[in-house]
Amino acid sequence: LENFLSEIVTILNNEYEYKTGQQRNNTITESDLVQKILEAYFQKRVLYKNEKKVSELSAGEKRQALINIAYAFLLRDREREKFTIIAIDEPENSLHTSLCYEQFEKLHNISMNAQILITTHWYGFLPILNEGYGHFLEIKNDKISFETYDLYDYKAKVKTDVTSSKGKLPNNFVLKSTNDLVQAIYYSLQTDNPYNWLLVEGVSERIYFEYFFKDEIKNKKLRVLPLGGNNNVSEVYEYLELPMREKSSSWKGKVFCLIDTDPKRHKEYINEGLNNLRIRRLSNENSNDKISLLTLKHSDTSVTDIEQSLNPVIFQKVCLSLSLKEEYKIMHINNSNGNSNFIKNFKNLDIEEYFQENNGNNKIIFANKYVELMFEEENSEDYIPSWIKEIKSFFNN
């Protein structure tokens, strides 16, 4: 090619000349060849969805296709040498509300292998994600306010900031996040291939339940969603109850809401639920026996959380494997077939302090270790609490 061009220049009496430019290398590299092969390959292929060109889809479907393709390529190419940054403007735009959750869930999965920057007006992602940062922009009197929150526990920080600013900071995005999420859940229950939902209080619950319900997550499109506390779970239940009661025959998916029994009274006026919507609270009924799933109207007030609702044998093994302080170890189990009640079954009140230390992160450390040890047990089914099986039956029947 070099000789050929030299002859052409000679014929043109050197009036014309092919140059690469001073800043460019005139050598054809392997990378150049690969790029041209890729261009030629994909020029001959058109992307279709259900026998229809993607270029002919609606605006919302095109955005959905963009994220689906990015998700598939990045999932396939996890071991690439270069890190990828993806920026998407309003991924929910032109999408039906029922598809928003699924869209953001894919983006969350992409973020495991790339960095994602999103601008959005859909607040439903807030309760879903527990890693990353949300930057809230608001314009007032031509001035832009910029508030940043760690998504791990944004509701608690927002509440603190609103209080400390004496109401000057807006609390509206907390309300918006609940409204948007409820709409996404609402529509997801009615599709031909519906989602199922297990709404819980915190991140540690999610860790336990994603292990216990791994089959339902795979086969029933179950999503375990921590909402950051007792009141938030009850609130979402109340938002869903009325429309689900009015259209009781149209629901194909199910929602189970689970809360602790706290010292502070729960919403006792909430009823037992519907065929596809339930809310229950954990209770050891002041014993070391099995855990019960009680309605909110039930008179029992035994303070019970997830840590006191586990298998006592595995609980003891976790304490040993984590090398906890001497006062936190479990030396005796009164009822190995019962619950993990600190006082009734372990005779150890000190361990409560362990779960309150480290800003609550010890709950997550403990949960991860508990699940790890459950995976190692040959007869792990024997250690699944009966109340977990009761929730499973709700989704599987």
Coordinates of C-alpha atoms in Angstrom, one line a residue:
L1 CA 0.0 0.0 0.0
E2 CA 2.9 2.4 0.8
N3 CA 4.5 1.7 -2.6
F4 CA 1.1 2.0 -4.4
L5 CA 0.5 5.5 -2.9
S6 CA 4.1 6.6 -3.7
E7 CA 3.4 5.8 -7.4
I8 CA 0.1 7.7 -7.3
V9 CA 1.9 10.7 -5.8
T10 CA 4.6 10.5 -8.5
I11 CA 1.9 10.4 -11.3
L12 CA 0.4 13.5 -9.7
N13 CA 3.7 15.3 -9.9
N14 CA 4.0 15.5 -6.1
E15 CA 1.2 18.1 -6.1
Y16 CA -0.8 15.8 -3.9
E17 CA 0.4 13.7 -0.9
Y18 CA -1.2 11.3 1.6
K19 CA -0.2 12.2 5.1
T20 CA -1.0 10.6 8.5
G21 CA -0.5 13.9 10.3
Q22 CA 2.4 14.7 12.7
Q23 CA 0.6 13.4 15.8
R24 CA -0.4 10.1 14.2
N25 CA 1.4 6.8 13.8
N26 CA 1.2 5.6 10.2
T27 CA 1.5 1.9 11.2
I28 CA -1.6 -0.3 10.9
T29 CA -1.9 -2.0 14.3
E30 CA -3.7 -5.2 15.5
S31 CA -6.1 -2.9 17.3
D32 CA -7.0 -1.1 14.0
L33 CA -7.7 -4.5 12.3
V34 CA -9.9 -5.7 15.2
Q35 CA -11.9 -2.4 15.1
K36 CA -12.6 -2.8 11.4
I37 CA -13.6 -6.4 11.8
L38 CA -16.0 -5.5 14.5
E39 CA -17.5 -2.7 12.4
A40 CA -18.0 -4.9 9.4
Y41 CA -19.4 -7.7 11.6
F42 CA -22.1 -5.6 13.2
Q43 CA -22.9 -3.6 10.1
K44 CA -24.3 -6.8 8.7
R45 CA -26.4 -7.5 11.7
V46 CA -29.5 -5.7 12.9
L47 CA -30.9 -6.0 16.4
Y48 CA -34.4 -7.3 16.6
K49 CA -36.8 -7.8 19.5
N50 CA -39.6 -10.3 18.9
E51 CA -39.2 -10.0 15.2
K52 CA -39.2 -6.2 15.3
K53 CA -36.3 -4.0 14.6
V54 CA -35.1 -2.1 17.8
S55 CA -35.0 1.1 15.7
E56 CA -38.8 0.7 15.2
L57 CA -39.6 0.3 18.9
S58 CA -41.1 3.0 21.1
A59 CA -38.9 5.4 23.0
G60 CA -39.4 3.5 26.3
E61 CA -38.7 0.1 24.6
K62 CA -35.5 1.5 23.1
R63 CA -34.2 2.6 26.5
Q64 CA -35.1 -0.9 27.9
A65 CA -33.2 -2.5 25.0
L66 CA -30.2 -0.3 25.6
I67 CA -30.0 -1.4 29.2
N68 CA -30.7 -5.0 28.5
I69 CA -27.9 -5.2 25.9
A70 CA -25.4 -3.3 28.1
Y71 CA -26.3 -5.7 30.9
A72 CA -25.7 -8.8 28.7
F73 CA -22.4 -7.5 27.3
L74 CA -21.0 -6.5 30.6
L75 CA -22.2 -9.7 32.3
R76 CA -20.5 -11.7 29.5
D77 CA -17.2 -9.7 29.6
R78 CA -16.5 -9.5 33.4
E79 CA -12.8 -10.2 32.9
R80 CA -12.1 -7.4 30.5
E81 CA -9.0 -5.3 31.1
K82 CA -10.6 -1.9 31.0
F83 CA -13.1 -0.6 33.5
T84 CA -16.4 0.7 32.1
I85 CA -18.3 3.8 33.1
I86 CA -21.9 4.1 31.9
A87 CA -24.0 7.3 32.2
I88 CA -27.8 7.1 31.5
D89 CA -30.2 10.0 31.5
E90 CA -33.6 9.1 32.9
P91 CA -33.7 5.3 32.3
E92 CA -37.3 5.3 33.4
N93 CA -38.4 7.8 30.7
S94 CA -41.3 6.6 28.6
L95 CA -41.5 3.3 30.5
H96 CA -44.6 2.0 32.2
T97 CA -44.3 2.1 36.0
S98 CA -44.4 -1.7 36.2
L99 CA -41.1 -1.9 34.3
C100 CA -39.2 0.8 36.4
Y101 CA -38.2 -1.6 39.1
E102 CA -36.9 -4.2 36.7
Q103 CA -35.0 -1.5 34.8
F104 CA -33.2 -0.2 37.9
E105 CA -32.6 -3.7 39.1
K106 CA -30.6 -4.4 35.9
L107 CA -28.7 -1.2 36.4
H108 CA -27.9 -2.3 39.9
N109 CA -26.6 -5.6 38.6
I110 CA -24.5 -3.7 35.9
S111 CA -22.9 -1.7 38.7
M112 CA -21.3 -4.8 40.1
N113 CA -19.0 -4.7 37.0
A114 CA -19.0 -1.1 36.0
Q115 CA -19.6 2.4 37.4
I116 CA -23.1 3.7 36.8
L117 CA -24.1 7.4 36.7
I118 CA -27.9 8.0 36.5
T119 CA -30.1 11.0 36.4
T120 CA -33.7 10.2 37.3
H121 CA -37.1 11.5 38.4
W122 CA -38.1 8.0 39.6
Y123 CA -37.6 7.9 43.4
G124 CA -38.6 4.2 43.7
F125 CA -34.9 3.2 43.5
L126 CA -34.2 4.6 47.0
P127 CA -35.5 1.8 49.1
I128 CA -34.2 -0.8 46.7
L129 CA -30.5 0.1 46.7
N130 CA -28.3 0.0 49.8
E131 CA -25.0 0.8 48.1
G132 CA -24.1 4.1 46.4
Y133 CA -25.0 7.7 46.7
G134 CA -28.0 9.8 45.8
H135 CA -27.5 13.5 45.1
F136 CA -30.7 15.4 45.3
L137 CA -30.9 18.7 43.3
E138 CA -33.5 21.3 43.9
I139 CA -33.9 24.8 42.4
K140 CA -35.3 27.6 44.6
N141 CA -35.2 31.2 43.6
D142 CA -32.7 30.4 40.8
K143 CA -30.4 28.8 43.4
I144 CA -29.5 25.1 43.3
S145 CA -29.4 23.1 46.5
F146 CA -27.4 19.9 46.5
E147 CA -27.9 17.3 49.2
T148 CA -26.0 14.0 49.2
Y149 CA -27.1 10.8 51.0
D150 CA -25.5 7.4 51.4
L151 CA -28.2 5.0 50.1
Y152 CA -27.3 2.5 52.8
D153 CA -29.5 4.3 55.4
Y154 CA -30.7 7.5 53.7
K155 CA -34.1 7.6 55.5
A156 CA -32.5 7.9 58.9
K157 CA -30.1 10.7 57.8
V158 CA -32.9 12.5 56.0
K159 CA -35.0 12.4 59.1
T160 CA -32.0 13.8 61.2
D161 CA -31.3 16.5 58.7
V162 CA -34.9 17.7 58.4
T163 CA -35.1 17.8 62.2
S164 CA -31.8 19.6 62.7
S165 CA -32.6 22.2 60.0
K166 CA -36.0 22.8 61.7
G167 CA -37.8 21.8 58.6
K168 CA -35.8 23.9 56.1
L169 CA -34.6 20.8 54.2
P170 CA -37.4 19.1 52.2
N171 CA -38.6 15.7 53.2
N172 CA -40.5 15.2 50.0
F173 CA -38.2 12.7 48.3
V174 CA -38.8 10.2 51.2
L175 CA -42.5 10.4 50.4
K176 CA -41.9 10.2 46.7
S177 CA -39.7 7.2 47.1
T178 CA -42.4 5.3 48.9
N179 CA -45.1 6.4 46.4
D180 CA -43.0 5.4 43.4
L181 CA -41.9 2.1 44.9
V182 CA -45.5 1.2 45.8
Q183 CA -46.6 1.9 42.3
A184 CA -43.9 -0.4 40.9
I185 CA -44.9 -3.2 43.2
Y186 CA -48.5 -2.6 42.5
Y187 CA -48.1 -3.1 38.7
S188 CA -45.6 -5.9 39.0
L189 CA -48.1 -8.1 40.7
Q190 CA -50.5 -8.0 37.7
T191 CA -48.2 -9.0 34.8
D192 CA -48.3 -12.4 33.1
N193 CA -45.0 -13.2 34.7
P194 CA -45.4 -11.4 38.1
Y195 CA -43.0 -10.5 40.8
N196 CA -43.4 -11.7 44.4
W197 CA -42.2 -9.6 47.3
L198 CA -40.9 -10.1 50.8
L199 CA -40.7 -6.8 52.5
V200 CA -38.5 -6.7 55.6
E201 CA -37.0 -4.2 58.0
G202 CA -33.2 -4.2 57.4
V203 CA -30.2 -5.3 55.4
S204 CA -29.4 -8.2 57.7
E205 CA -32.8 -9.7 57.2
R206 CA -32.2 -9.5 53.5
I207 CA -29.0 -11.5 53.9
Y208 CA -30.8 -14.3 55.8
F209 CA -33.9 -14.4 53.5
E210 CA -31.9 -14.4 50.2
Y211 CA -30.4 -17.6 51.5
F212 CA -33.6 -19.2 52.9
F213 CA -35.6 -18.2 49.8
K214 CA -33.0 -18.8 47.1
D215 CA -35.3 -21.2 45.2
E216 CA -38.2 -18.8 45.3
I217 CA -36.0 -15.9 44.1
K218 CA -35.0 -18.1 41.1
N219 CA -38.3 -19.7 40.3
K220 CA -40.9 -17.2 41.6
K221 CA -39.3 -13.9 40.8
L222 CA -39.2 -13.2 44.5
R223 CA -37.6 -9.9 45.6
V224 CA -36.4 -9.4 49.2
L225 CA -36.6 -5.7 49.9
P226 CA -35.4 -4.0 53.1
L227 CA -37.3 -0.8 53.8
G228 CA -35.4 0.5 56.8
G229 CA -37.6 -0.2 59.8
N230 CA -40.9 -1.4 61.2
N231 CA -43.0 1.7 60.3
N232 CA -41.8 1.7 56.7
V233 CA -42.8 -1.9 56.1
S234 CA -46.2 -1.2 57.7
E235 CA -46.6 1.9 55.7
V236 CA -46.1 0.1 52.3
Y237 CA -48.5 -2.5 53.5
E238 CA -51.2 0.1 54.1
Y239 CA -50.6 1.7 50.7
L240 CA -51.1 -1.7 49.0
E241 CA -54.0 -3.0 51.0
L242 CA -56.9 -0.9 49.7
P243 CA -56.3 -1.3 46.0
M244 CA -55.5 -5.0 46.4
R245 CA -58.7 -5.4 48.4
E246 CA -60.8 -3.7 45.7
K247 CA -59.4 -5.8 42.9
S248 CA -58.8 -9.0 44.7
S249 CA -59.1 -11.2 41.6
S250 CA -56.5 -9.5 39.4
W251 CA -53.4 -10.2 41.5
K252 CA -51.0 -12.9 40.2
G253 CA -48.0 -12.0 42.5
K254 CA -47.9 -12.0 46.3
V255 CA -46.5 -9.7 49.0
F256 CA -45.5 -10.8 52.5
C257 CA -44.5 -8.0 55.0
L258 CA -42.5 -9.1 58.0
I259 CA -41.6 -6.9 61.0
D260 CA -40.0 -7.4 64.5
T261 CA -41.9 -7.0 67.7
D262 CA -40.4 -3.9 69.2
P263 CA -40.7 -2.2 72.6
K264 CA -42.6 0.6 70.8
R265 CA -46.1 -0.5 69.9
H266 CA -46.8 -1.4 66.3
K267 CA -49.9 -0.5 64.3
E268 CA -52.4 -2.7 65.9
Y269 CA -55.3 -1.6 63.8
I270 CA -53.8 -3.3 60.7
N271 CA -55.8 -6.4 59.9
E272 CA -54.7 -10.0 59.0
G273 CA -54.3 -9.3 55.3
L274 CA -55.6 -10.8 52.0
N275 CA -55.0 -13.9 50.0
N276 CA -52.0 -12.2 48.2
L277 CA -51.0 -9.7 50.8
R278 CA -49.9 -10.5 54.4
I279 CA -48.3 -8.7 57.3
R280 CA -46.9 -10.6 60.3
R281 CA -44.5 -9.9 63.2
L282 CA -42.0 -12.2 64.8
S283 CA -42.6 -13.2 68.3
N284 CA -41.0 -15.8 70.7
E285 CA -44.0 -15.4 72.9
N286 CA -41.6 -15.1 75.9
S287 CA -40.3 -18.7 75.5
N288 CA -37.3 -20.6 74.1
D289 CA -39.6 -22.6 71.8
K290 CA -40.5 -22.0 68.2
I291 CA -41.0 -18.5 66.8
S292 CA -44.6 -17.5 65.9
L293 CA -45.8 -15.2 63.1
L294 CA -48.5 -13.1 64.8
T295 CA -50.9 -10.6 63.4
L296 CA -50.4 -7.0 64.5
K297 CA -53.7 -7.3 66.4
H298 CA -52.4 -10.1 68.6
S299 CA -52.1 -9.2 72.2
D300 CA -48.6 -10.7 72.8
T301 CA -45.9 -8.1 73.2
S302 CA -42.7 -10.2 73.6
V303 CA -39.8 -8.1 72.1
T304 CA -38.4 -10.2 69.3
D305 CA -36.1 -9.5 66.3
I306 CA -34.5 -11.6 63.6
E307 CA -31.4 -12.4 65.7
Q308 CA -33.6 -14.0 68.3
S309 CA -35.6 -16.0 65.7
L310 CA -32.7 -18.2 64.3
N311 CA -31.6 -21.7 64.9
P312 CA -29.8 -21.8 68.2
V313 CA -27.2 -24.4 67.1
I314 CA -26.1 -22.5 64.1
F315 CA -26.2 -19.3 66.2
Q316 CA -23.8 -20.8 68.7
K317 CA -21.4 -21.9 65.9
V318 CA -21.4 -18.4 64.5
C319 CA -20.5 -16.9 67.8
L320 CA -17.5 -19.3 68.1
S321 CA -16.3 -18.7 64.5
L322 CA -16.4 -14.9 64.9
S323 CA -14.1 -15.0 68.0
L324 CA -16.4 -12.7 69.9
K325 CA -15.7 -11.4 73.4
E326 CA -16.0 -13.9 76.1
E327 CA -19.2 -12.4 77.4
Y328 CA -20.8 -12.6 74.0
K329 CA -20.2 -16.4 73.5
I330 CA -23.1 -18.9 73.9
M331 CA -22.0 -21.5 76.4
H332 CA -25.3 -23.3 76.9
I333 CA -28.5 -23.9 74.9
N334 CA -31.5 -24.9 76.9
N335 CA -33.6 -25.9 73.8
S336 CA -31.6 -26.9 70.7
N337 CA -34.9 -27.3 68.8
G338 CA -36.2 -23.9 69.8
N339 CA -35.3 -20.3 68.9
S340 CA -32.3 -18.1 69.7
N341 CA -33.9 -16.1 72.5
F342 CA -30.9 -14.5 74.3
I343 CA -32.4 -14.8 77.8
K344 CA -34.8 -17.8 77.7
N345 CA -32.6 -20.1 75.6
F346 CA -29.0 -18.8 76.0
K347 CA -29.1 -17.2 79.5
N348 CA -27.0 -14.4 78.0
L349 CA -28.2 -10.9 78.1
D350 CA -24.8 -9.4 77.1
I351 CA -25.0 -10.5 73.5
E352 CA -27.6 -7.9 72.8
E353 CA -24.8 -5.3 73.1
Y354 CA -22.9 -7.0 70.3
F355 CA -25.6 -6.4 67.8
Q356 CA -25.9 -2.7 68.9
E357 CA -22.2 -2.0 68.5
N358 CA -20.4 -0.9 65.3
N359 CA -23.3 1.2 64.2
G360 CA -25.4 -1.9 63.7
N361 CA -22.9 -3.4 61.2
N362 CA -22.3 -6.3 63.5
K363 CA -25.8 -7.5 62.5
I364 CA -24.6 -7.7 58.9
I365 CA -21.3 -9.4 59.8
F366 CA -23.2 -12.0 61.9
A367 CA -25.8 -12.6 59.1
N368 CA -23.1 -13.2 56.5
K369 CA -21.3 -15.7 58.7
Y370 CA -24.6 -17.4 59.6
V371 CA -25.4 -17.9 55.9
E372 CA -21.9 -19.1 55.2
L373 CA -22.1 -21.8 57.9
M374 CA -25.6 -22.8 56.7
F375 CA -24.1 -23.5 53.3
E376 CA -21.5 -25.8 54.9
E377 CA -24.0 -27.9 56.8
E378 CA -24.7 -31.2 55.2
N379 CA -28.3 -31.3 56.5
S380 CA -29.0 -27.6 56.3
E381 CA -32.7 -28.2 55.9
D382 CA -32.9 -29.5 59.5
Y383 CA -31.8 -26.0 60.7
I384 CA -34.4 -23.9 58.8
P385 CA -36.8 -22.4 61.3
S386 CA -40.5 -23.5 61.0
W387 CA -41.6 -19.9 60.6
I388 CA -39.4 -19.6 57.4
K389 CA -41.2 -22.6 56.0
E390 CA -44.5 -21.0 56.9
I391 CA -43.6 -18.0 54.8
K392 CA -42.4 -20.3 52.0
S393 CA -45.8 -22.0 51.9
F394 CA -47.4 -18.6 51.3
F395 CA -45.5 -18.0 48.1
N396 CA -45.5 -21.6 46.9
N397 CA -49.2 -22.5 47.4

